[in-house]
Amino acid sequence: RFLVDDMTAISCLDLVHIDEDMQEEKKKPMKVAEELEHLQTAFKSMRSAVRSWSKYVPPSVVQRLFSAGTEATIGVTRVNASILFCDIDGFEALCRGLPPQHVLSLLSDVLGKIADIIQVHQGTLLEFIGDEVLAVFNTPNTVRDHVYAAVLSSAEVHIGVASLPPYYTSDGRELSLRIRCGVHTSN
């Protein structure tokens, strides 16, 4: 029963009372089949909770915490890091008059391509803000040549977005996509 209770608590992100309940549960026996059924249900809930959490925390951070067996803490450490910022030049004007589905498709393709490139170069995607992307290199994961990785990512973003199929307005006009990137390195 301990595993089920722990997994249920984890899936609900209610970790405060896990240790308190363990003493009471030692006294109540449970059938093995029932325990396994509860364990499977708790595991599915935990998997769903971790997936949801991963939408808001960079997957590399989740993996690092999981691999290290540590809990997340709030804190600041001074590191030399590179930041990559990208956005679609003239995005508002570019999308004016497009149906919402076309705008979402465009954003999905462009931002997906940028995210893939950042991941290839070991950057950590921090956030999408509309048509903008913010990523960091050398934190929280160490990247040996983080300046090079960030600059190379910037160059590959231009190549990658240019390789996407063309987008057209409802009247047949081809949209001209241009990406702006900035890289900054500091402590």
Coordinates of N, CA and C in Angstrom, one line a residue:
R1 N 0.8 -1.2 0.0 CA 0.0 0.0 0.0 C 0.9 1.3 0.0
F2 N 2.1 1.1 0.5 CA 3.0 2.3 0.5 C 3.2 2.9 -0.8
L3 N 3.5 2.0 -1.8 CA 3.7 2.5 -3.2 C 2.5 3.3 -3.8
V4 N 1.4 2.7 -3.6 CA 0.2 3.4 -4.1 C 0.0 4.7 -3.5
D5 N 0.1 4.8 -2.1 CA -0.1 6.1 -1.5 C 0.9 7.1 -1.9
D6 N 2.2 6.7 -2.0 CA 3.2 7.6 -2.4 C 3.0 8.1 -3.9
M7 N 2.7 7.1 -4.7 CA 2.4 7.5 -6.1 C 1.2 8.4 -6.3
T8 N 0.2 8.1 -5.5 CA -1.0 9.0 -5.5 C -0.7 10.4 -5.0
A9 N 0.1 10.5 -4.0 CA 0.5 11.8 -3.4 C 1.4 12.5 -4.4
I10 N 2.3 11.8 -5.1 CA 3.1 12.4 -6.1 C 2.3 12.9 -7.3
S11 N 1.3 12.1 -7.7 CA 0.5 12.5 -8.9 C -0.3 13.8 -8.6
C12 N -0.6 14.0 -7.3 CA -1.4 15.2 -6.9 C -0.5 16.3 -6.5
L13 N 0.8 16.0 -6.5 CA 1.8 16.9 -6.0 C 1.6 17.3 -4.6
D14 N 1.0 16.4 -3.8 CA 0.8 16.5 -2.4 C 1.8 15.7 -1.6
L15 N 3.0 16.3 -1.5 CA 4.1 15.5 -0.9 C 4.3 15.8 0.5
V16 N 3.6 16.7 1.1 CA 3.8 17.1 2.5 C 3.5 15.9 3.5
H17 N 2.4 15.2 3.2 CA 2.0 14.2 4.2 C 2.4 12.8 3.9
I18 N 3.3 12.5 3.0 CA 3.6 11.2 2.6 C 4.2 10.4 3.8
D19 N 5.2 11.0 4.5 CA 5.9 10.3 5.6 C 4.9 10.1 6.8
E20 N 4.0 11.0 7.0 CA 3.1 10.9 8.2 C 2.2 9.7 8.1
D21 N 1.7 9.4 6.9 CA 0.8 8.3 6.7 C 1.4 7.0 6.7
M22 N 2.7 6.8 6.6 CA 3.3 5.5 6.4 C 3.1 4.6 7.7
Q23 N 3.1 5.2 8.9 CA 3.0 4.4 10.1 C 1.6 3.8 10.2
E24 N 0.6 4.5 9.8 CA -0.8 4.0 9.9 C -1.0 2.9 8.9
E25 N -0.4 3.0 7.7 CA -0.7 2.0 6.6 C 0.0 0.7 6.9
K26 N 1.0 0.6 7.8 CA 1.6 -0.6 8.1 C 0.7 -1.6 8.7
K27 N -0.4 -1.1 9.4 CA -1.3 -1.9 10.1 C -2.4 -2.6 9.3
K28 N -2.6 -2.1 8.0 CA -3.7 -2.5 7.2 C -3.2 -3.4 6.1
P29 N -3.5 -4.7 6.1 CA -3.1 -5.6 5.0 C -4.0 -5.4 3.8
M30 N -3.5 -5.7 2.6 CA -4.2 -5.5 1.3 C -3.9 -6.7 0.4
K31 N -4.9 -7.1 -0.4 CA -4.7 -8.2 -1.3 C -3.7 -7.7 -2.4
V32 N -2.9 -8.6 -2.9 CA -1.9 -8.3 -3.9 C -2.5 -7.8 -5.2
A33 N -3.5 -8.4 -5.7 CA -4.1 -8.0 -7.0 C -4.7 -6.6 -6.8
E34 N -5.3 -6.3 -5.7 CA -5.9 -5.0 -5.5 C -4.8 -4.0 -5.4
E35 N -3.7 -4.3 -4.7 CA -2.6 -3.4 -4.6 C -2.0 -3.1 -6.0
L36 N -1.9 -4.1 -6.8 CA -1.3 -3.9 -8.2 C -2.3 -3.0 -9.0
E37 N -3.6 -3.2 -8.9 CA -4.5 -2.4 -9.6 C -4.4 -0.9 -9.2
H38 N -4.3 -0.7 -7.8 CA -4.2 0.7 -7.3 C -2.9 1.3 -7.7
L39 N -1.8 0.4 -7.8 CA -0.5 0.9 -8.2 C -0.5 1.4 -9.6
Q40 N -1.1 0.6 -10.5 CA -1.2 1.0 -11.9 C -2.0 2.3 -12.1
T41 N -3.1 2.5 -11.4 CA -3.9 3.7 -11.5 C -3.0 4.9 -11.0
A42 N -2.3 4.7 -9.8 CA -1.5 5.7 -9.3 C -0.4 6.1 -10.2
F43 N 0.2 5.1 -10.9 CA 1.3 5.3 -11.8 C 0.8 6.1 -13.0
K44 N -0.3 5.8 -13.5 CA -0.9 6.6 -14.7 C -1.1 8.0 -14.3
S45 N -1.6 8.2 -13.1 CA -1.8 9.6 -12.6 C -0.5 10.4 -12.4
M46 N 0.5 9.7 -11.9 CA 1.8 10.3 -11.8 C 2.4 10.7 -13.1
R47 N 2.3 9.7 -14.1 CA 2.8 10.0 -15.4 C 2.1 11.2 -16.0
S48 N 0.8 11.4 -15.8 CA 0.1 12.5 -16.3 C 0.6 13.8 -15.6
A49 N 0.8 13.7 -14.3 CA 1.2 14.9 -13.6 C 2.6 15.4 -14.0
V50 N 3.5 14.4 -14.3 CA 4.9 14.7 -14.7 C 4.8 15.3 -16.1
R51 N 4.0 14.8 -17.0 CA 3.8 15.4 -18.3 C 3.3 16.8 -18.2
S52 N 2.3 17.1 -17.4 CA 1.8 18.4 -17.2 C 2.9 19.3 -16.7
W53 N 3.6 18.9 -15.7 CA 4.7 19.7 -15.1 C 5.8 20.0 -16.1
S54 N 6.0 19.1 -17.0 CA 7.1 19.2 -18.0 C 6.7 20.3 -19.1
K55 N 5.4 20.7 -19.1 CA 5.0 21.7 -20.0 C 5.5 23.1 -19.6
Y56 N 5.7 23.2 -18.3 CA 6.1 24.5 -17.7 C 7.5 24.6 -17.2
V57 N 8.2 23.4 -17.1 CA 9.6 23.4 -16.7 C 10.3 22.7 -17.9
P58 N 11.5 23.3 -18.3 CA 12.2 22.7 -19.4 C 12.5 21.2 -19.1
P59 N 12.2 20.3 -20.1 CA 12.4 18.9 -20.0 C 13.8 18.5 -19.5
S60 N 14.8 19.2 -19.9 CA 16.2 18.9 -19.5 C 16.3 19.1 -17.9
V61 N 15.6 20.1 -17.4 CA 15.6 20.3 -16.0 C 14.9 19.2 -15.2
V62 N 13.8 18.8 -15.8 CA 13.0 17.7 -15.2 C 13.9 16.4 -15.2
Q63 N 14.5 16.1 -16.3 CA 15.4 14.9 -16.4 C 16.6 15.0 -15.5
R64 N 17.2 16.2 -15.3 CA 18.3 16.3 -14.5 C 17.9 16.1 -13.0
L65 N 16.8 16.6 -12.6 CA 16.3 16.4 -11.2 C 16.0 15.0 -11.0
F66 N 15.3 14.4 -11.9 CA 14.9 12.9 -11.8 C 16.2 12.1 -11.7
S67 N 17.1 12.3 -12.6 CA 18.4 11.5 -12.6 C 19.2 11.6 -11.3
A68 N 19.2 12.9 -10.8 CA 20.0 13.1 -9.6 C 19.2 12.7 -8.3
G69 N 17.9 12.4 -8.5 CA 17.1 12.0 -7.3 C 17.0 13.2 -6.3
T70 N 16.9 14.4 -6.8 CA 16.8 15.6 -5.9 C 15.5 16.3 -6.2
E71 N 15.2 17.1 -5.3 CA 14.0 18.0 -5.4 C 14.4 19.3 -5.9
A72 N 13.5 20.0 -6.6 CA 13.8 21.3 -7.1 C 13.8 22.3 -6.0
T73 N 14.8 23.2 -6.1 CA 14.9 24.3 -5.1 C 14.9 25.6 -5.8
I74 N 14.6 26.7 -5.1 CA 14.7 28.0 -5.7 C 16.0 28.6 -5.2
G75 N 16.7 29.1 -6.2 CA 18.0 29.7 -5.8 C 18.7 30.3 -7.0
V76 N 19.8 30.9 -6.8 CA 20.5 31.6 -7.9 C 22.0 31.2 -7.7
T77 N 22.6 30.9 -8.9 CA 24.0 30.6 -8.9 C 24.6 31.4 -10.1
R78 N 25.8 32.0 -9.8 CA 26.4 32.8 -10.8 C 27.1 31.9 -11.8
V79 N 26.7 32.0 -13.1 CA 27.4 31.2 -14.2 C 27.6 32.1 -15.4
N80 N 28.5 31.7 -16.2 CA 28.7 32.4 -17.5 C 27.7 31.7 -18.5
A81 N 26.8 32.4 -19.0 CA 25.8 31.8 -19.9 C 25.5 32.6 -21.1
S82 N 25.0 31.9 -22.1 CA 24.6 32.6 -23.3 C 23.1 32.5 -23.5
I83 N 22.5 33.6 -23.9 CA 21.0 33.7 -24.1 C 20.8 33.9 -25.6
L84 N 19.8 33.2 -26.1 CA 19.4 33.3 -27.5 C 17.9 33.8 -27.5
F85 N 17.7 34.8 -28.2 CA 16.3 35.4 -28.3 C 16.0 35.4 -29.8
C86 N 14.8 34.9 -30.2 CA 14.4 34.9 -31.6 C 12.9 35.4 -31.7
D87 N 12.6 36.0 -32.8 CA 11.2 36.4 -33.0 C 11.0 36.5 -34.5
I88 N 9.7 36.4 -34.9 CA 9.4 36.6 -36.3 C 9.2 38.0 -36.6
D89 N 10.0 38.5 -37.5 CA 10.0 39.9 -37.9 C 8.6 40.3 -38.5
G90 N 8.0 41.4 -37.9 CA 6.7 41.8 -38.5 C 5.6 40.8 -38.3
F91 N 5.6 40.1 -37.3 CA 4.6 39.0 -37.1 C 3.2 39.5 -37.2
E92 N 2.9 40.6 -36.5 CA 1.5 41.1 -36.5 C 1.0 41.4 -37.9
A93 N 1.8 42.2 -38.6 CA 1.5 42.6 -40.0 C 1.4 41.3 -40.9
L94 N 2.3 40.4 -40.7 CA 2.4 39.2 -41.5 C 1.1 38.4 -41.4
C95 N 0.5 38.3 -40.2 CA -0.6 37.5 -39.9 C -2.0 38.2 -40.0
R96 N -1.9 39.5 -40.3 CA -3.2 40.3 -40.4 C -4.0 39.7 -41.5
G97 N -5.3 39.3 -41.2 CA -6.2 38.8 -42.2 C -6.1 37.3 -42.3
L98 N -5.2 36.6 -41.7 CA -5.1 35.2 -41.7 C -6.1 34.5 -40.8
P99 N -6.7 33.4 -41.1 CA -7.6 32.7 -40.2 C -6.7 32.2 -39.0
P100 N -7.3 32.1 -37.8 CA -6.6 31.7 -36.6 C -5.9 30.4 -36.8
Q101 N -6.5 29.4 -37.5 CA -5.9 28.1 -37.7 C -4.6 28.2 -38.5
H102 N -4.5 29.2 -39.5 CA -3.3 29.4 -40.2 C -2.2 30.0 -39.4
V103 N -2.6 30.9 -38.5 CA -1.6 31.6 -37.6 C -1.0 30.5 -36.7
L104 N -1.9 29.7 -36.1 CA -1.4 28.6 -35.2 C -0.5 27.6 -35.9
S105 N -0.9 27.3 -37.2 CA 0.0 26.4 -37.9 C 1.3 27.0 -38.2
L106 N 1.3 28.2 -38.6 CA 2.6 29.0 -38.8 C 3.5 29.0 -37.6
L107 N 2.8 29.4 -36.4 CA 3.6 29.4 -35.2 C 4.1 28.1 -34.8
S108 N 3.3 27.1 -34.9 CA 3.7 25.7 -34.6 C 4.9 25.2 -35.4
D109 N 4.9 25.5 -36.7 CA 6.0 25.1 -37.5 C 7.2 25.8 -37.2
V110 N 7.1 27.1 -37.2 CA 8.3 28.0 -37.0 C 8.9 27.8 -35.6
L111 N 8.1 27.8 -34.5 CA 8.6 27.7 -33.2 C 9.1 26.3 -32.9
G112 N 8.4 25.3 -33.5 CA 8.9 23.9 -33.4 C 10.3 23.7 -34.0
K113 N 10.5 24.3 -35.2 CA 11.8 24.2 -35.8 C 12.9 24.9 -35.0
I114 N 12.6 26.1 -34.4 CA 13.5 26.8 -33.5 C 13.8 25.9 -32.3
A115 N 12.8 25.4 -31.7 CA 13.0 24.6 -30.5 C 13.8 23.3 -30.8
D116 N 13.6 22.7 -31.9 CA 14.4 21.5 -32.3 C 15.9 21.9 -32.4
I117 N 16.2 23.0 -33.0 CA 17.5 23.5 -33.2 C 18.2 23.8 -31.9
I118 N 17.5 24.4 -31.0 CA 18.0 24.7 -29.6 C 18.4 23.5 -28.9
Q119 N 17.5 22.5 -29.0 CA 17.7 21.2 -28.3 C 18.9 20.5 -28.9
V120 N 19.1 20.5 -30.2 CA 20.2 19.8 -30.8 C 21.6 20.4 -30.3
H121 N 21.6 21.7 -30.0 CA 22.8 22.3 -29.5 C 22.8 22.4 -27.9
Q122 N 22.0 21.7 -27.3 CA 22.0 21.5 -25.8 C 21.6 22.8 -25.1
G123 N 20.8 23.6 -25.7 CA 20.2 24.8 -25.1 C 19.0 24.4 -24.3
T124 N 18.6 25.3 -23.4 CA 17.4 25.0 -22.6 C 16.4 26.1 -23.0
L125 N 15.3 25.6 -23.6 CA 14.2 26.5 -24.0 C 13.5 27.0 -22.8
L126 N 13.5 28.3 -22.5 CA 12.9 28.8 -21.4 C 11.4 29.2 -21.6
E127 N 11.1 29.8 -22.7 CA 9.7 30.1 -23.0 C 9.4 30.6 -24.4
F128 N 8.2 30.4 -24.8 CA 7.6 31.0 -26.0 C 6.7 32.1 -25.5
I129 N 6.9 33.3 -26.1 CA 6.1 34.4 -25.8 C 5.5 34.9 -27.1
G130 N 4.3 34.5 -27.4 CA 3.7 34.8 -28.7 C 4.6 34.2 -29.8
D131 N 5.2 35.1 -30.6 CA 6.1 34.6 -31.7 C 7.6 34.6 -31.3
E132 N 7.8 34.8 -30.0 CA 9.2 35.0 -29.6 C 9.6 33.7 -28.8
V133 N 11.0 33.5 -28.9 CA 11.6 32.3 -28.2 C 12.7 32.8 -27.3
L134 N 12.8 32.3 -26.1 CA 13.9 32.7 -25.2 C 14.6 31.4 -24.8
A135 N 15.9 31.2 -25.0 CA 16.6 30.0 -24.6 C 17.9 30.4 -24.0
V136 N 18.5 29.5 -23.2 CA 19.7 29.8 -22.5 C 20.6 28.6 -22.7
F137 N 21.9 28.9 -22.8 CA 22.9 27.8 -23.0 C 23.9 27.9 -21.8
N138 N 24.2 26.8 -21.2 CA 25.2 26.6 -20.1 C 24.5 26.8 -18.8
T139 N 23.2 26.8 -18.7 CA 22.5 26.7 -17.5 C 21.1 26.3 -17.8
P140 N 20.5 25.4 -17.1 CA 21.0 24.7 -15.9 C 21.9 23.6 -16.3
N141 N 22.0 23.2 -17.6 CA 22.9 22.1 -18.0 C 24.2 22.8 -18.5
T142 N 25.3 22.2 -18.2 CA 26.6 22.7 -18.7 C 26.8 22.4 -20.2
V143 N 27.2 23.4 -20.9 CA 27.4 23.3 -22.4 C 28.9 23.8 -22.5
R144 N 29.8 22.9 -22.9 CA 31.2 23.3 -23.0 C 31.5 24.6 -23.8
D145 N 31.0 24.6 -25.0 CA 31.2 25.8 -25.9 C 29.9 26.5 -26.1
H146 N 29.3 27.0 -25.0 CA 28.0 27.6 -25.0 C 27.9 28.8 -25.9
V147 N 28.9 29.6 -26.0 CA 28.8 30.8 -26.9 C 28.7 30.3 -28.4
Y148 N 29.5 29.4 -28.7 CA 29.5 28.8 -30.1 C 28.1 28.1 -30.3
A149 N 27.6 27.4 -29.3 CA 26.4 26.7 -29.5 C 25.2 27.7 -29.7
A150 N 25.2 28.8 -29.0 CA 24.2 29.8 -29.1 C 24.2 30.5 -30.5
V151 N 25.4 30.8 -30.9 CA 25.6 31.5 -32.2 C 25.3 30.6 -33.3
L152 N 25.7 29.3 -33.2 CA 25.4 28.3 -34.3 C 23.9 28.1 -34.3
S153 N 23.3 28.0 -33.2 CA 21.8 27.9 -33.2 C 21.1 29.0 -33.9
S154 N 21.6 30.2 -33.7 CA 21.0 31.4 -34.3 C 21.2 31.3 -35.8
A155 N 22.3 30.9 -36.3 CA 22.5 30.7 -37.8 C 21.6 29.6 -38.3
E156 N 21.5 28.5 -37.6 CA 20.7 27.4 -38.1 C 19.2 27.7 -38.0
V157 N 18.8 28.6 -37.1 CA 17.4 29.0 -37.1 C 17.0 29.6 -38.4
H158 N 17.9 30.5 -38.9 CA 17.6 31.2 -40.2 C 17.5 30.1 -41.3
I159 N 18.5 29.2 -41.3 CA 18.5 28.2 -42.4 C 17.2 27.3 -42.2
G160 N 17.0 26.9 -41.0 CA 15.8 26.0 -40.7 C 14.5 26.6 -41.1
V161 N 14.3 27.8 -40.7 CA 13.0 28.5 -41.1 C 12.9 28.7 -42.6
A162 N 14.0 29.0 -43.2 CA 14.0 29.2 -44.7 C 13.6 27.9 -45.4
S163 N 13.9 26.8 -44.8 CA 13.7 25.5 -45.4 C 12.2 25.0 -45.2
L164 N 11.5 25.7 -44.4 CA 10.1 25.3 -44.2 C 9.3 25.6 -45.5
P165 N 8.2 24.8 -45.7 CA 7.4 25.1 -46.9 C 6.8 26.5 -46.9
P166 N 6.5 27.1 -48.0 CA 6.0 28.5 -48.0 C 4.6 28.5 -47.4
Y167 N 4.2 29.7 -46.9 CA 2.9 29.9 -46.3 C 2.2 30.9 -47.2
Y168 N 0.9 30.8 -47.4 CA 0.2 31.6 -48.3 C -1.0 32.3 -47.6
T169 N -1.4 33.5 -48.0 CA -2.6 34.1 -47.5 C -3.8 33.5 -48.2
S170 N -5.0 33.8 -47.7 CA -6.2 33.3 -48.3 C -6.3 33.8 -49.8
D171 N -5.7 34.9 -50.1 CA -5.8 35.4 -51.5 C -4.6 34.9 -52.4
G172 N -3.8 33.9 -51.9 CA -2.8 33.3 -52.6 C -1.4 34.0 -52.6
R173 N -1.3 35.0 -51.8 CA 0.0 35.7 -51.7 C 0.9 35.0 -50.7
E174 N 2.2 34.8 -51.2 CA 3.2 34.0 -50.3 C 3.7 34.9 -49.2
L175 N 3.7 34.4 -48.0 CA 4.2 35.2 -46.9 C 5.7 35.1 -46.8
S176 N 6.4 36.2 -46.5 CA 7.8 36.2 -46.5 C 8.2 36.2 -45.0
L177 N 8.7 35.1 -44.6 CA 9.2 34.9 -43.2 C 10.6 35.3 -43.0
R178 N 10.8 36.2 -42.0 CA 12.1 36.6 -41.6 C 12.3 36.5 -40.1
I179 N 13.3 35.9 -39.7 CA 13.5 35.7 -38.2 C 14.6 36.6 -37.8
R180 N 14.4 37.2 -36.6 CA 15.4 38.0 -36.0 C 16.0 37.3 -34.8
C181 N 17.3 37.2 -34.6 CA 17.9 36.5 -33.5 C 18.9 37.4 -32.8
G182 N 19.0 37.3 -31.5 CA 20.1 38.0 -30.8 C 20.7 37.0 -29.8
V183 N 22.0 37.1 -29.6 CA 22.7 36.3 -28.7 C 23.5 37.2 -27.7
H184 N 23.4 36.9 -26.5 CA 24.2 37.7 -25.5 C 24.8 36.7 -24.5
T185 N 26.1 37.0 -24.1 CA 26.8 36.1 -23.2 C 27.3 37.0 -22.0
S186 N 27.1 36.5 -20.8 CA 27.5 37.3 -19.6 C 27.4 36.4 -18.4
N187 N 27.9 36.9 -17.3 CA 27.7 36.2 -16.0 C 26.4 36.6 -15.4

